[in-house]
XYZ file of C-alpha atoms in Angstrom:
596
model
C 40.935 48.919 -40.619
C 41.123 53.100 -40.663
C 44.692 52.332 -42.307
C 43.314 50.004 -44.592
C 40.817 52.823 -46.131
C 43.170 54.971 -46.007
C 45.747 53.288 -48.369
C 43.146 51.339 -50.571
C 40.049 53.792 -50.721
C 36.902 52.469 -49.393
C 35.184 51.320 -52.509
C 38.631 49.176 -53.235
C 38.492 48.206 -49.681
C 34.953 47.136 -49.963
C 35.155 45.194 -52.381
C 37.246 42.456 -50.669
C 35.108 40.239 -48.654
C 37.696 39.646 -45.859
C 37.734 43.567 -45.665
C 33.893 43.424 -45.432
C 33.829 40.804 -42.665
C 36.568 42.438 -40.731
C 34.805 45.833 -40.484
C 31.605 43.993 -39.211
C 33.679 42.694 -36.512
C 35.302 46.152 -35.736
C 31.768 47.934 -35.680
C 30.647 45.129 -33.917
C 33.608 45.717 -30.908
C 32.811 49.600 -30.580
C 28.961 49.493 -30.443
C 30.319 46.596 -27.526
C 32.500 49.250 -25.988
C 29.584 52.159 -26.424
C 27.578 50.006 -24.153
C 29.448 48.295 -22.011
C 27.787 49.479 -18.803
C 24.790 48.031 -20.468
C 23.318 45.035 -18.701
C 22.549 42.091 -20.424
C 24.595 43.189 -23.695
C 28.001 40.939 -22.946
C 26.801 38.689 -26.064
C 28.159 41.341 -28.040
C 31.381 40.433 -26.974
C 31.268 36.743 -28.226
C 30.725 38.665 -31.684
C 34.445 39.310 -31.490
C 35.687 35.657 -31.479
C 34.580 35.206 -35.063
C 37.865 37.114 -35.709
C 39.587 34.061 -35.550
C 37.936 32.770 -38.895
C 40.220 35.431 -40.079
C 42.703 32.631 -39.740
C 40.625 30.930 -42.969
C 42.599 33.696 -45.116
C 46.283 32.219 -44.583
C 45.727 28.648 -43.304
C 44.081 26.865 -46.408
C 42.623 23.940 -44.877
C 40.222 26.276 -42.904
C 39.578 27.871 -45.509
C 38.914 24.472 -47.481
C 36.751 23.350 -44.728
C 34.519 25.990 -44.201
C 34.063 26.519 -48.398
C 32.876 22.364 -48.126
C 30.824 23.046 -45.347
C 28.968 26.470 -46.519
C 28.535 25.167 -50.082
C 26.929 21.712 -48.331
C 24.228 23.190 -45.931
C 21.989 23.891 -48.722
C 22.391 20.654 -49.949
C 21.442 19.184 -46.723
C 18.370 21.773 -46.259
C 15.417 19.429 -47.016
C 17.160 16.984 -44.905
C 17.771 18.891 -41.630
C 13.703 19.537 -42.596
C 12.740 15.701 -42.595
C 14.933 15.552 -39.363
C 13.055 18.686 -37.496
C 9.705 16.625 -38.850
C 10.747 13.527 -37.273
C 11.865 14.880 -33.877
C 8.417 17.123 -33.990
C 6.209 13.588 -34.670
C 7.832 11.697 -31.763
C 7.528 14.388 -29.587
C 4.380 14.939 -29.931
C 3.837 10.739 -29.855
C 5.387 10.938 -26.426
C 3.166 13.530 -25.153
C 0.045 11.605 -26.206
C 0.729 8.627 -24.631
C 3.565 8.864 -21.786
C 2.178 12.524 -20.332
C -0.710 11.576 -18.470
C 1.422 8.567 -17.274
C 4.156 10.392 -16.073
C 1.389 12.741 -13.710
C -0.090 9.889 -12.237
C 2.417 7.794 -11.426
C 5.354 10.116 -10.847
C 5.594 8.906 -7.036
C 7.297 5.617 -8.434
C 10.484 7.743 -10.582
C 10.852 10.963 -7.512
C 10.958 10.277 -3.932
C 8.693 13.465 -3.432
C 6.183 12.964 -5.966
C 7.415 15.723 -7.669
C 7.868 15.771 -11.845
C 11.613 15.160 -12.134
C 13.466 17.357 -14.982
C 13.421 14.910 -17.647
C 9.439 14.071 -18.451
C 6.661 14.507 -21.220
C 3.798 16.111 -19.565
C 4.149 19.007 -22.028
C 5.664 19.505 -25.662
C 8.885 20.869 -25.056
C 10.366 18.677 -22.673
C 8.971 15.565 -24.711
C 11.184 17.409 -27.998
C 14.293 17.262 -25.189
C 14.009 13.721 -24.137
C 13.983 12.810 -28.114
C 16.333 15.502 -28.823
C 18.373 13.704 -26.135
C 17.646 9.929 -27.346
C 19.211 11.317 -30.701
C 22.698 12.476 -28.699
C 22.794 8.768 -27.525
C 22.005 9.273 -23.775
C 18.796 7.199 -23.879
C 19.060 4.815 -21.305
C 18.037 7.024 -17.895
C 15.283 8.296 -19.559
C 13.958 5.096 -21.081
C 13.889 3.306 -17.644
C 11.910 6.435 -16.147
C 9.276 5.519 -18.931
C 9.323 2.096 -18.538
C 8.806 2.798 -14.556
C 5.652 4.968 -15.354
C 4.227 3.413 -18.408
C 5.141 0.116 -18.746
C 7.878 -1.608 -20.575
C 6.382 -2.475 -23.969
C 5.335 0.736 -25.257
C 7.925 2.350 -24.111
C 10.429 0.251 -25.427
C 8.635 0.629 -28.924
C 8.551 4.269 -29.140
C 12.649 4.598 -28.121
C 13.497 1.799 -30.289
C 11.211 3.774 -33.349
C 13.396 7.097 -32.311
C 16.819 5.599 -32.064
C 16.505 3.537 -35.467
C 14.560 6.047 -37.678
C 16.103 9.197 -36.028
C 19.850 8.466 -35.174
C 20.642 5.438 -37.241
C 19.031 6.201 -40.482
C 18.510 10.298 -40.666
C 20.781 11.730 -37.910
C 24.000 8.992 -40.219
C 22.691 9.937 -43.632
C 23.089 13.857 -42.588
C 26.475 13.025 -41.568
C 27.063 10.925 -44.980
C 25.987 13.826 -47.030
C 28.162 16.057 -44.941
C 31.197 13.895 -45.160
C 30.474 13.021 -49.019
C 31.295 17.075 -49.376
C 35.022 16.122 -48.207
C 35.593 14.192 -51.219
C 39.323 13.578 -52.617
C 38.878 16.165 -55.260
C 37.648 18.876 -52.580
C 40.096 17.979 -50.612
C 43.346 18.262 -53.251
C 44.986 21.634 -52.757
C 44.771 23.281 -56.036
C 48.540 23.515 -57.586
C 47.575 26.805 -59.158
C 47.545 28.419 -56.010
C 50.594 28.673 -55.301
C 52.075 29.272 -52.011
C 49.835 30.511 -49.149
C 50.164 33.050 -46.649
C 50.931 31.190 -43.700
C 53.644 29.269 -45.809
C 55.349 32.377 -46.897
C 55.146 33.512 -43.269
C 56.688 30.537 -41.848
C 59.224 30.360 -44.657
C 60.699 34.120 -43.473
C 60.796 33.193 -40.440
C 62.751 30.020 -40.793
C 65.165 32.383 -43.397
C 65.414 34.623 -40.677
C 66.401 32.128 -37.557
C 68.764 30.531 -40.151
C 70.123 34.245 -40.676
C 70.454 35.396 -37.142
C 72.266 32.196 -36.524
C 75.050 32.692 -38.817
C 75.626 35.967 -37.689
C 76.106 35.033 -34.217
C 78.247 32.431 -35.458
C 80.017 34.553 -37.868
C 80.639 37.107 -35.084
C 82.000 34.738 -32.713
C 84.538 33.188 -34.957
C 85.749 36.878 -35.877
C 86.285 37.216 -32.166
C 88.058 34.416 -31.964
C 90.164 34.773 -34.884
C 89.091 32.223 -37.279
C 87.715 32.668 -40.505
C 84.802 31.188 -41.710
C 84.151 28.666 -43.274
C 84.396 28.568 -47.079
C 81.961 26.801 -49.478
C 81.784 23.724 -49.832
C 82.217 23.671 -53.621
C 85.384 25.611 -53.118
C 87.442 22.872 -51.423
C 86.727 20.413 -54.886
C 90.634 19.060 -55.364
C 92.173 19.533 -59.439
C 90.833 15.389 -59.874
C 87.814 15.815 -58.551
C 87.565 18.723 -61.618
C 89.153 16.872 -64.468
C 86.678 13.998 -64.092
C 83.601 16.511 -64.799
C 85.599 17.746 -68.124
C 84.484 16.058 -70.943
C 83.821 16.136 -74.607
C 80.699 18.080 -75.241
C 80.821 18.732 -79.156
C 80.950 16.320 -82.195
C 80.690 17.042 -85.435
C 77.681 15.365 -87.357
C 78.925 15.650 -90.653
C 82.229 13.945 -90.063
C 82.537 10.123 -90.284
C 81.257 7.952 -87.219
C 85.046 7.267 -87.060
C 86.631 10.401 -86.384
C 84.036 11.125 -83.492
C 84.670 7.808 -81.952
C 88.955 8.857 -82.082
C 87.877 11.878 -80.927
C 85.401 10.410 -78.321
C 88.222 8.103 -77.053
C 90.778 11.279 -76.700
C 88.474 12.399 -73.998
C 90.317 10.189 -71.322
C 93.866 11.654 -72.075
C 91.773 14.985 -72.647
C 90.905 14.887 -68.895
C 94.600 14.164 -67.771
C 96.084 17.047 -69.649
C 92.978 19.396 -69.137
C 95.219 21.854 -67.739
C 96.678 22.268 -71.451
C 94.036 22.483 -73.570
C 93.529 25.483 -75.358
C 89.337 25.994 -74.801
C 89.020 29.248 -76.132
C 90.855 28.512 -79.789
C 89.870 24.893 -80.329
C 86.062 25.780 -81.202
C 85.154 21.949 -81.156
C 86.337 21.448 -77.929
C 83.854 22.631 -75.522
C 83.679 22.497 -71.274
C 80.964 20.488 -69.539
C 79.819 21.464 -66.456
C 78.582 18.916 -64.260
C 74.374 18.215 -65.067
C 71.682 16.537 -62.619
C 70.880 13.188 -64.395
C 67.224 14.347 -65.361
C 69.062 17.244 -67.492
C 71.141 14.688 -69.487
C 70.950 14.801 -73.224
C 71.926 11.179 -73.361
C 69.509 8.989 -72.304
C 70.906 5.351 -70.664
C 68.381 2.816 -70.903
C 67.627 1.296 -67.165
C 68.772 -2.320 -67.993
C 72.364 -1.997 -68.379
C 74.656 -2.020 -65.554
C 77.975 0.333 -65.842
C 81.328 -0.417 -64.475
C 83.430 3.372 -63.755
C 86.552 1.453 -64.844
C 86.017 1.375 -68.495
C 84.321 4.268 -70.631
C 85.520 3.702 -74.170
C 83.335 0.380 -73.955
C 80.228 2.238 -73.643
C 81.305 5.043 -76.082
C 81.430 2.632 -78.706
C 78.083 1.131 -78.139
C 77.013 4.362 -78.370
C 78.376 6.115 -81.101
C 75.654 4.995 -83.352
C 73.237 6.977 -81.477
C 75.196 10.230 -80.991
C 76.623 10.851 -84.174
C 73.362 12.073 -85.778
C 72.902 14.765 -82.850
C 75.299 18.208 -82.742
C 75.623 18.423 -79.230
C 75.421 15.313 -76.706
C 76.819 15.173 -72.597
C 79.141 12.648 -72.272
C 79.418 11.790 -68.714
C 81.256 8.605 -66.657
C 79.196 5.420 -67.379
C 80.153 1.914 -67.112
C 80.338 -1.266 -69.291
C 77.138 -3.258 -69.318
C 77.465 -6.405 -67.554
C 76.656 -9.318 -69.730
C 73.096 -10.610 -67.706
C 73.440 -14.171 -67.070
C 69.948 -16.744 -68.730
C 68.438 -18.281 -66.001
C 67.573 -21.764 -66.794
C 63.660 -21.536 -66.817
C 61.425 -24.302 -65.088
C 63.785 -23.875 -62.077
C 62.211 -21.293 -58.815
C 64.437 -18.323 -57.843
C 66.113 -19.360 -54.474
C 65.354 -17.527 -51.345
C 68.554 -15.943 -50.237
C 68.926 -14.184 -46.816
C 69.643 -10.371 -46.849
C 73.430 -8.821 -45.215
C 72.786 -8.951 -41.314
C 74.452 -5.614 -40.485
C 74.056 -2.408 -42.258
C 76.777 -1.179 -44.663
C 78.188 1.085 -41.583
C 78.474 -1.818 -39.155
C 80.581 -3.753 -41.503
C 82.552 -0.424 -42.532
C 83.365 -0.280 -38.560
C 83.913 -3.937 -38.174
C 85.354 -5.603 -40.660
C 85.451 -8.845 -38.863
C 81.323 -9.116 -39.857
C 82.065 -9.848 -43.272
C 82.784 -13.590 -43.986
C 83.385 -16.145 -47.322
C 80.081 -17.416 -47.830
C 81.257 -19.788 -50.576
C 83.659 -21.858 -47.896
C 84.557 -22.709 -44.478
C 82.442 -21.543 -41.058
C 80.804 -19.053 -43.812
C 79.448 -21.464 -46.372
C 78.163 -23.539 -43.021
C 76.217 -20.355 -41.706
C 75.102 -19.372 -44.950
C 73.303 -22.427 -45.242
C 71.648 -22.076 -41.340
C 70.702 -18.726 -42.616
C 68.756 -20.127 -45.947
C 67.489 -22.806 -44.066
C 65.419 -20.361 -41.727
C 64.540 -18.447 -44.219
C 62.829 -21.384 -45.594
C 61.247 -22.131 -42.367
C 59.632 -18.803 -41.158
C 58.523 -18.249 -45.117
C 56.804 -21.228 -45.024
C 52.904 -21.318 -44.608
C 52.794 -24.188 -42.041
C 54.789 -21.966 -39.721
C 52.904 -19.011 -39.915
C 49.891 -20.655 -39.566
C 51.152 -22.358 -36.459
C 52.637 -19.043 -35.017
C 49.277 -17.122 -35.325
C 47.643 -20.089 -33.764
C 49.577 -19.998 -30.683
C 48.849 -16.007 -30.813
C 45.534 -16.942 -30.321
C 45.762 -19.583 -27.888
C 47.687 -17.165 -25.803
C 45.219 -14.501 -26.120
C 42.490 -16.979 -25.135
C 44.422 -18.177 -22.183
C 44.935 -14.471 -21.058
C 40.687 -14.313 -20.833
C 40.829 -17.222 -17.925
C 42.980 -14.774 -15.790
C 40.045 -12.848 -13.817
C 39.629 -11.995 -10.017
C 38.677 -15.448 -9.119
C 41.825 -17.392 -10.675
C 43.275 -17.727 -6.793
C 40.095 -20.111 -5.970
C 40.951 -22.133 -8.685
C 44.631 -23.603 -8.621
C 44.457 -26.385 -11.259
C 43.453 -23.413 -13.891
C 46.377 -20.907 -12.425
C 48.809 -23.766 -12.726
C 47.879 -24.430 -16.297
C 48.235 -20.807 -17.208
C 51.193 -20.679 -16.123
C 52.783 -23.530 -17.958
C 50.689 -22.526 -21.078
C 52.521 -19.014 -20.357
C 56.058 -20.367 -20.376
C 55.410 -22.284 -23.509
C 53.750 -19.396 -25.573
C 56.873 -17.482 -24.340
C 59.537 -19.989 -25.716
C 58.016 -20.730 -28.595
C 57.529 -16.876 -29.464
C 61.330 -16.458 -28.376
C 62.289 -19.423 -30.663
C 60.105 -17.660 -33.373
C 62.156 -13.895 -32.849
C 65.322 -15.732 -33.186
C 64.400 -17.530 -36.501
C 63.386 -14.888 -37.385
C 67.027 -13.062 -36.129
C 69.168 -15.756 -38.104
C 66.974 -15.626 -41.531
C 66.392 -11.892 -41.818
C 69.133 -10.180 -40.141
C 69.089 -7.690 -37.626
C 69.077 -5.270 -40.725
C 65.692 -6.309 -42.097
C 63.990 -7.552 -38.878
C 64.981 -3.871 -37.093
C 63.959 -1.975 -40.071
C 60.416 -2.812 -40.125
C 57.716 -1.817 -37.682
C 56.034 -4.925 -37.594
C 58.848 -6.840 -36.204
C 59.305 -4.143 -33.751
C 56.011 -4.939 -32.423
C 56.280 -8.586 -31.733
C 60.010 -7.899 -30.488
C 58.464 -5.309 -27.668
C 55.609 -7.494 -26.980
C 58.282 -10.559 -26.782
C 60.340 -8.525 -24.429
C 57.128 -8.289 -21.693
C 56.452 -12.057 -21.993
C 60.445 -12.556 -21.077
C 60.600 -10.718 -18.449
C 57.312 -11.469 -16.938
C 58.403 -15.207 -17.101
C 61.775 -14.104 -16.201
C 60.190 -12.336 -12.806
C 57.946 -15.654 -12.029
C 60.962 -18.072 -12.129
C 62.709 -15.427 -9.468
C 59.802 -15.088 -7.402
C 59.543 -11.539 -8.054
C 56.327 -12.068 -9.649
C 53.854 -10.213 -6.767
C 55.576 -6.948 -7.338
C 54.621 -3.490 -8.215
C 55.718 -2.505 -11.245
C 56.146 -6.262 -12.730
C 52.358 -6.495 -12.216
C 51.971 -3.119 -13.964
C 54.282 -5.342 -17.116
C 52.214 -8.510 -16.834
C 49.401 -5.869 -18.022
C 51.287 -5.350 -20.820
C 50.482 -8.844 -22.540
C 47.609 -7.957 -23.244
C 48.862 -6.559 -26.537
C 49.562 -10.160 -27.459
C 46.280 -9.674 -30.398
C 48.306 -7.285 -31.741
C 50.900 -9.260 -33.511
C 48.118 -11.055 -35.305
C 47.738 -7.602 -37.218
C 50.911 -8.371 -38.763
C 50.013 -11.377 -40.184
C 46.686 -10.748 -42.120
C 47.036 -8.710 -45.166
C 43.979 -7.102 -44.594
C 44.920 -5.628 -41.145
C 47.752 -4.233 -42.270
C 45.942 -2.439 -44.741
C 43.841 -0.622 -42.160
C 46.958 0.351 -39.815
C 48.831 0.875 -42.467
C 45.759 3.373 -43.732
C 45.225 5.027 -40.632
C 48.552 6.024 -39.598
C 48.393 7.509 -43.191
C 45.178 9.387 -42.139
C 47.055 11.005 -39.143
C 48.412 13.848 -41.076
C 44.841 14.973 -41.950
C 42.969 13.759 -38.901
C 45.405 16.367 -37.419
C 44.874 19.362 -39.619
C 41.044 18.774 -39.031
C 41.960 18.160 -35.349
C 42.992 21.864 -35.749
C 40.647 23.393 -37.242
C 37.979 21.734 -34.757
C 40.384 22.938 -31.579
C 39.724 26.852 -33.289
C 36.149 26.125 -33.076
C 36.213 24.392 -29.805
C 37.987 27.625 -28.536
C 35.387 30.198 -29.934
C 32.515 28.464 -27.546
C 34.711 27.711 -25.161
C 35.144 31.790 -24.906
C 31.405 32.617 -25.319
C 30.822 29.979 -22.651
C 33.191 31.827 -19.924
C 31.605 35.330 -21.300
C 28.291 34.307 -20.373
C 28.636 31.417 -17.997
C 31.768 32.139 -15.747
C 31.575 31.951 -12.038
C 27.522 31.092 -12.544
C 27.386 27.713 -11.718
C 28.637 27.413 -7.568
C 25.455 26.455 -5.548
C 25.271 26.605 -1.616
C 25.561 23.359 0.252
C 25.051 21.569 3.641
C 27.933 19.563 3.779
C 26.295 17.564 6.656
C 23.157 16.561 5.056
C 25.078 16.499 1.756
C 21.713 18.263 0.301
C 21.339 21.662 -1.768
C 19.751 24.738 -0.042
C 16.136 25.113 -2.331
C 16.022 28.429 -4.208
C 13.251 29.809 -1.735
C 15.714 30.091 1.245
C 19.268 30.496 -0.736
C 18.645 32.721 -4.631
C 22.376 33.670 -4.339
C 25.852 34.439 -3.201
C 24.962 36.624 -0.785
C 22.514 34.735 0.837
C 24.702 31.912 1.303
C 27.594 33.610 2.901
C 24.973 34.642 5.174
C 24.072 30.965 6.296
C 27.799 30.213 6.247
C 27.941 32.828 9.134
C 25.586 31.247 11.156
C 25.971 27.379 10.201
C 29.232 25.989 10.133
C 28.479 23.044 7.915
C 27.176 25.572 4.765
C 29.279 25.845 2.156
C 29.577 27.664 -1.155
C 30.617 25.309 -3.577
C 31.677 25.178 -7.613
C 30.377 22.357 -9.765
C 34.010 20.124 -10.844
C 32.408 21.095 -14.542
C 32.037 24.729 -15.489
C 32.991 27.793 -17.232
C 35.289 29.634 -15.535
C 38.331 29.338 -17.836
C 38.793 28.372 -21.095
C 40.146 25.173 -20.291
C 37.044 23.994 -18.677
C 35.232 25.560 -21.090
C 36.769 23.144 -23.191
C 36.090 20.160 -20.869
């Protein structure tokens, strides 16, 4: 900060409200340090974790979500004020009729008569058991009510909270909150530019990259080898002459002469070597251009052949003799399209089984469709095509999902008492697993293993296919009472799954959320930084405060008039040896269970 008013002046540095907020957090530290032998003043510290919404400055989605949530709160003021109104009136309503209950009959909820912590014999814990009925953990207090007042009024009155407090205010103060995060609040503005953190991340990935080729550099000078050169530098004389072409026509000369001169450019290219560029004014060089710099424009219909280019040049001389300068470039003759007869349906034809690298590898994959073995399993192919597109099928294969998911319900803790019902699960196992199998290898022959391995969907039944094989596989050996293929007969459970696959409308939703991940984990992030600021105010004001002294024997707490502290108990533990000082499993004492 002192170097920051030194080099901008401190009405320039004041006048940047990231400069402001940082030098509240700096004064804030040293009047912490001035009075650190202070009692009672380690809040001051906590002040210090809202350094990390310096963060907000180079990570724009912070930023972005603190703007939307700051510009929303006043929106949501006169709500949050019906909500405070709401939790005030039922308070109060529990007070009035539950208190005097909960004094006269509090022998039936504590075993020593005494009011337990959770009651409504006064106002404020009657705003905590509503306050907690809103956070969802109603049930425990309810049944103390219902215990000391009855069951009818008591359900009325926690009913009355949950519905008008949680489900209708408590959700519409979370739909006006989440209505902030609209799609236009949440679209990064383009004018921006990049951010902080991106330039940051970019130098750093320059410099990795940079320290890496100098090691590499310097080892290859050690051993004696030279580098290696650039890629564009090792372009062969052919590979050079095909990029040379004619770049300048004349417009006022006759269509004619361009297209002779148009149709030189082939022996142009042979004999570039020859040409004179410099004197022949006409003649120009043309560097190789990304397609979206072209001056020509190809329509999209035609389909080029690289064999012939005069064909196309004279199609389009029409169009480029009125312009001065055009980019020739290779293109190829359009292929006459072929009239479909209409009335008749396209036919369903299978797509290559391998990729393009298996059959470069093995040649043998490629056969003559149009005779022999190849026309014969051509024809299989089509034919379960046919089948698995077929609606009949489908229908029947997401009924036997849902058999099989049904028949996976019967299998509780009492299936060994009832034989006739484990035998029939079993068969009705073996034949969802063969006709699934029979399914997966349709699906194998009509596909390919290109198309059926490509998409996710068909990974998922193959996986869950897989369990059901070798779970059968492991019954039929007798293996079936082992570890770890009990662990994989768990594993059918899944089965539902592949019915996502087959309704449009569940693949929407997948599909949607695994789009949402990217953003779910940005907020993810920004939630863990504000996790981690309470998590440290927590251990700065909580840490090491929550062990209590116990008698392991009785398995009872010490009351506060006989043990107030740490010392206290260590003095019991030297007299009893059943006295223990113990830590609650959930506390403060490190971030990460501050966290927890």
């Amino acid at each position: 900060m002192v170097f920051k008013l030194i080099a901008m002046d401190p009405y320039y540095y004041f006048q940047v409200g990231w400069n402001i907020f940082d030098s509240i957090i700096v004064t804030l530290s040293l009047v912490e340090l001035g009075l650190a032998n202070v009692q009672g003043l380690s809040v001051l510290r906590s002040f210090r974790l809202l350094r990390v919404f310096k963060l907000a400055k180079s990570w724009p989605t912070l930023n972005m979500l603190i703007k939307i949530i700051g510009n929303s709160v006043g929106a949501l003021g006169n709500l949050t004020l019906v909500l405070a109104i709401i939790v005030f009136i039922f308070a109060v309503v529990g007070m009035q009729l539950f208190g005097k209950n909960y004094k006269d009959c509090v022998c039936k909820i504590s075993s020593d008569c005494e009011l337990p912590r959770w009651h409504m014999t006064d106002f404020f814990h009657s705003f905590l058991i509503v306050f907690r009925i809103l956070c969802g953990e109603w049930i425990e207090t309810m049944w103390d009510c219902m215990e000391v007042a009855g069951q009818s009024m008591c359900l009325v009155v926690f009913m009355m909270v949950m519905v008008i407090g949680n489900l209708v205010v408590l959700n519409l103060f979370l739909a006006l909150l989440l209505s902030s995060f609209s799609g236009n609040n949440l679209s990064a503005s383009d004018e921006e530019g990049e951010n902080n953190l991106q330039i940051a991340i970019n130098r750093i990935t320059r410099g990795i990259n940079f320290i890496k080729a100098y090691i590499i550099g310097l080892i290859r000078r050690m051993l004696g080898r030279k580098a290696k050169s650039n890629e564009g530098d090792g372009e062969d004389d052919n590979s050079k002459k095909e990029n040379l072409m004619l770049n300048h026509m004349n417009a006022d000369a006759d269509p004619k002469t361009n297209l002779q001169m148009m149709e030189s450019s082939s022996t142009l290219t042979d004999g570039v070597s020859s040409i004179d560029f410099v004197t022949n004014a006409k003649v120009t060089v043309n560097i190789p251009i990304a397609k979206s710099e072209s001056d020509l424009d190809i329509p999209n219909d035609y389909d080029y052949s690289s064999d012939d280019e005069t064909g196309i040049i004279k199609k389009k001389v029409e169009e480029v003799a009125d312009n001065a300068v055009q980019s020739v470039t290779e293109e190829k003759v359009p292929e006459e399209e072929e009239e479909e007869p209409e009335g008749e349906p396209d036919m369903i034809e299978p797509e290559p089984c391998f990729t393009d690298a298996c059959f470069s590898r093995f040649p043998f994959l490629m056969v003559d469709v149009t005779e022999g073995k190849g026309k014969t399993w051509w024809n299989i192919r089509t034919t379960c095509l046919t089948i698995v597109e077929h609606n009949y099928f489908e229908s029947f294969i997401i009924f036997m999902i849902l058999l099989s998911s049904g028949a996976l319900a019967f299998e509780d803790v009492y299936i060994e008492q009832r034989r006739v019902i484990k035998i029939l699960l079993e068969y009705a196992d073996q034949v969802f697993t063969y006709v699934f199998i029979v399914e997966m290898l349709l699906k194998w022959v009509a596909y390919g293993y290109k198309v059926y391995f490509t998409n996710a969907w068909c990974w998922l039944d193959f996986l869950i296919v897989d369990v059901s094989l070798i779970s059968l596989t492991a019954n039929l050996l007798g293996y079936s009472e082992l570890g770890p293929i009990k662990s994989l007969r768990t594993l059918r459970a899944l089965r539902p799954l592949r019915a996502l696959s087959r309704f449009e409308g569940m693949r929407v939703v997948v599909n949607a959320l695994v789009g949402a991940i990217p953003s779910i984990f940005n907020v993810l992030l920004v939630c863990l930084i504000f996790w981690l600021i309470f998590s440290i105010m927590g251990v700065n004001l909580f840490a090491g405060k929550f062990y209590y002294c116990l008698n392991v024997t009785a398995e009872e707490l010490f009351p506060l008039d006989i043990v107030n502290n740490k010392t206290e108990c260590f003095a019991l533990i030297e007299q009893h040896d059943d006295v223990r000082w113990v830590n609650l499993k959930i506390n403060f004492d490190n971030v990460g269970m501050g966290y927890l």
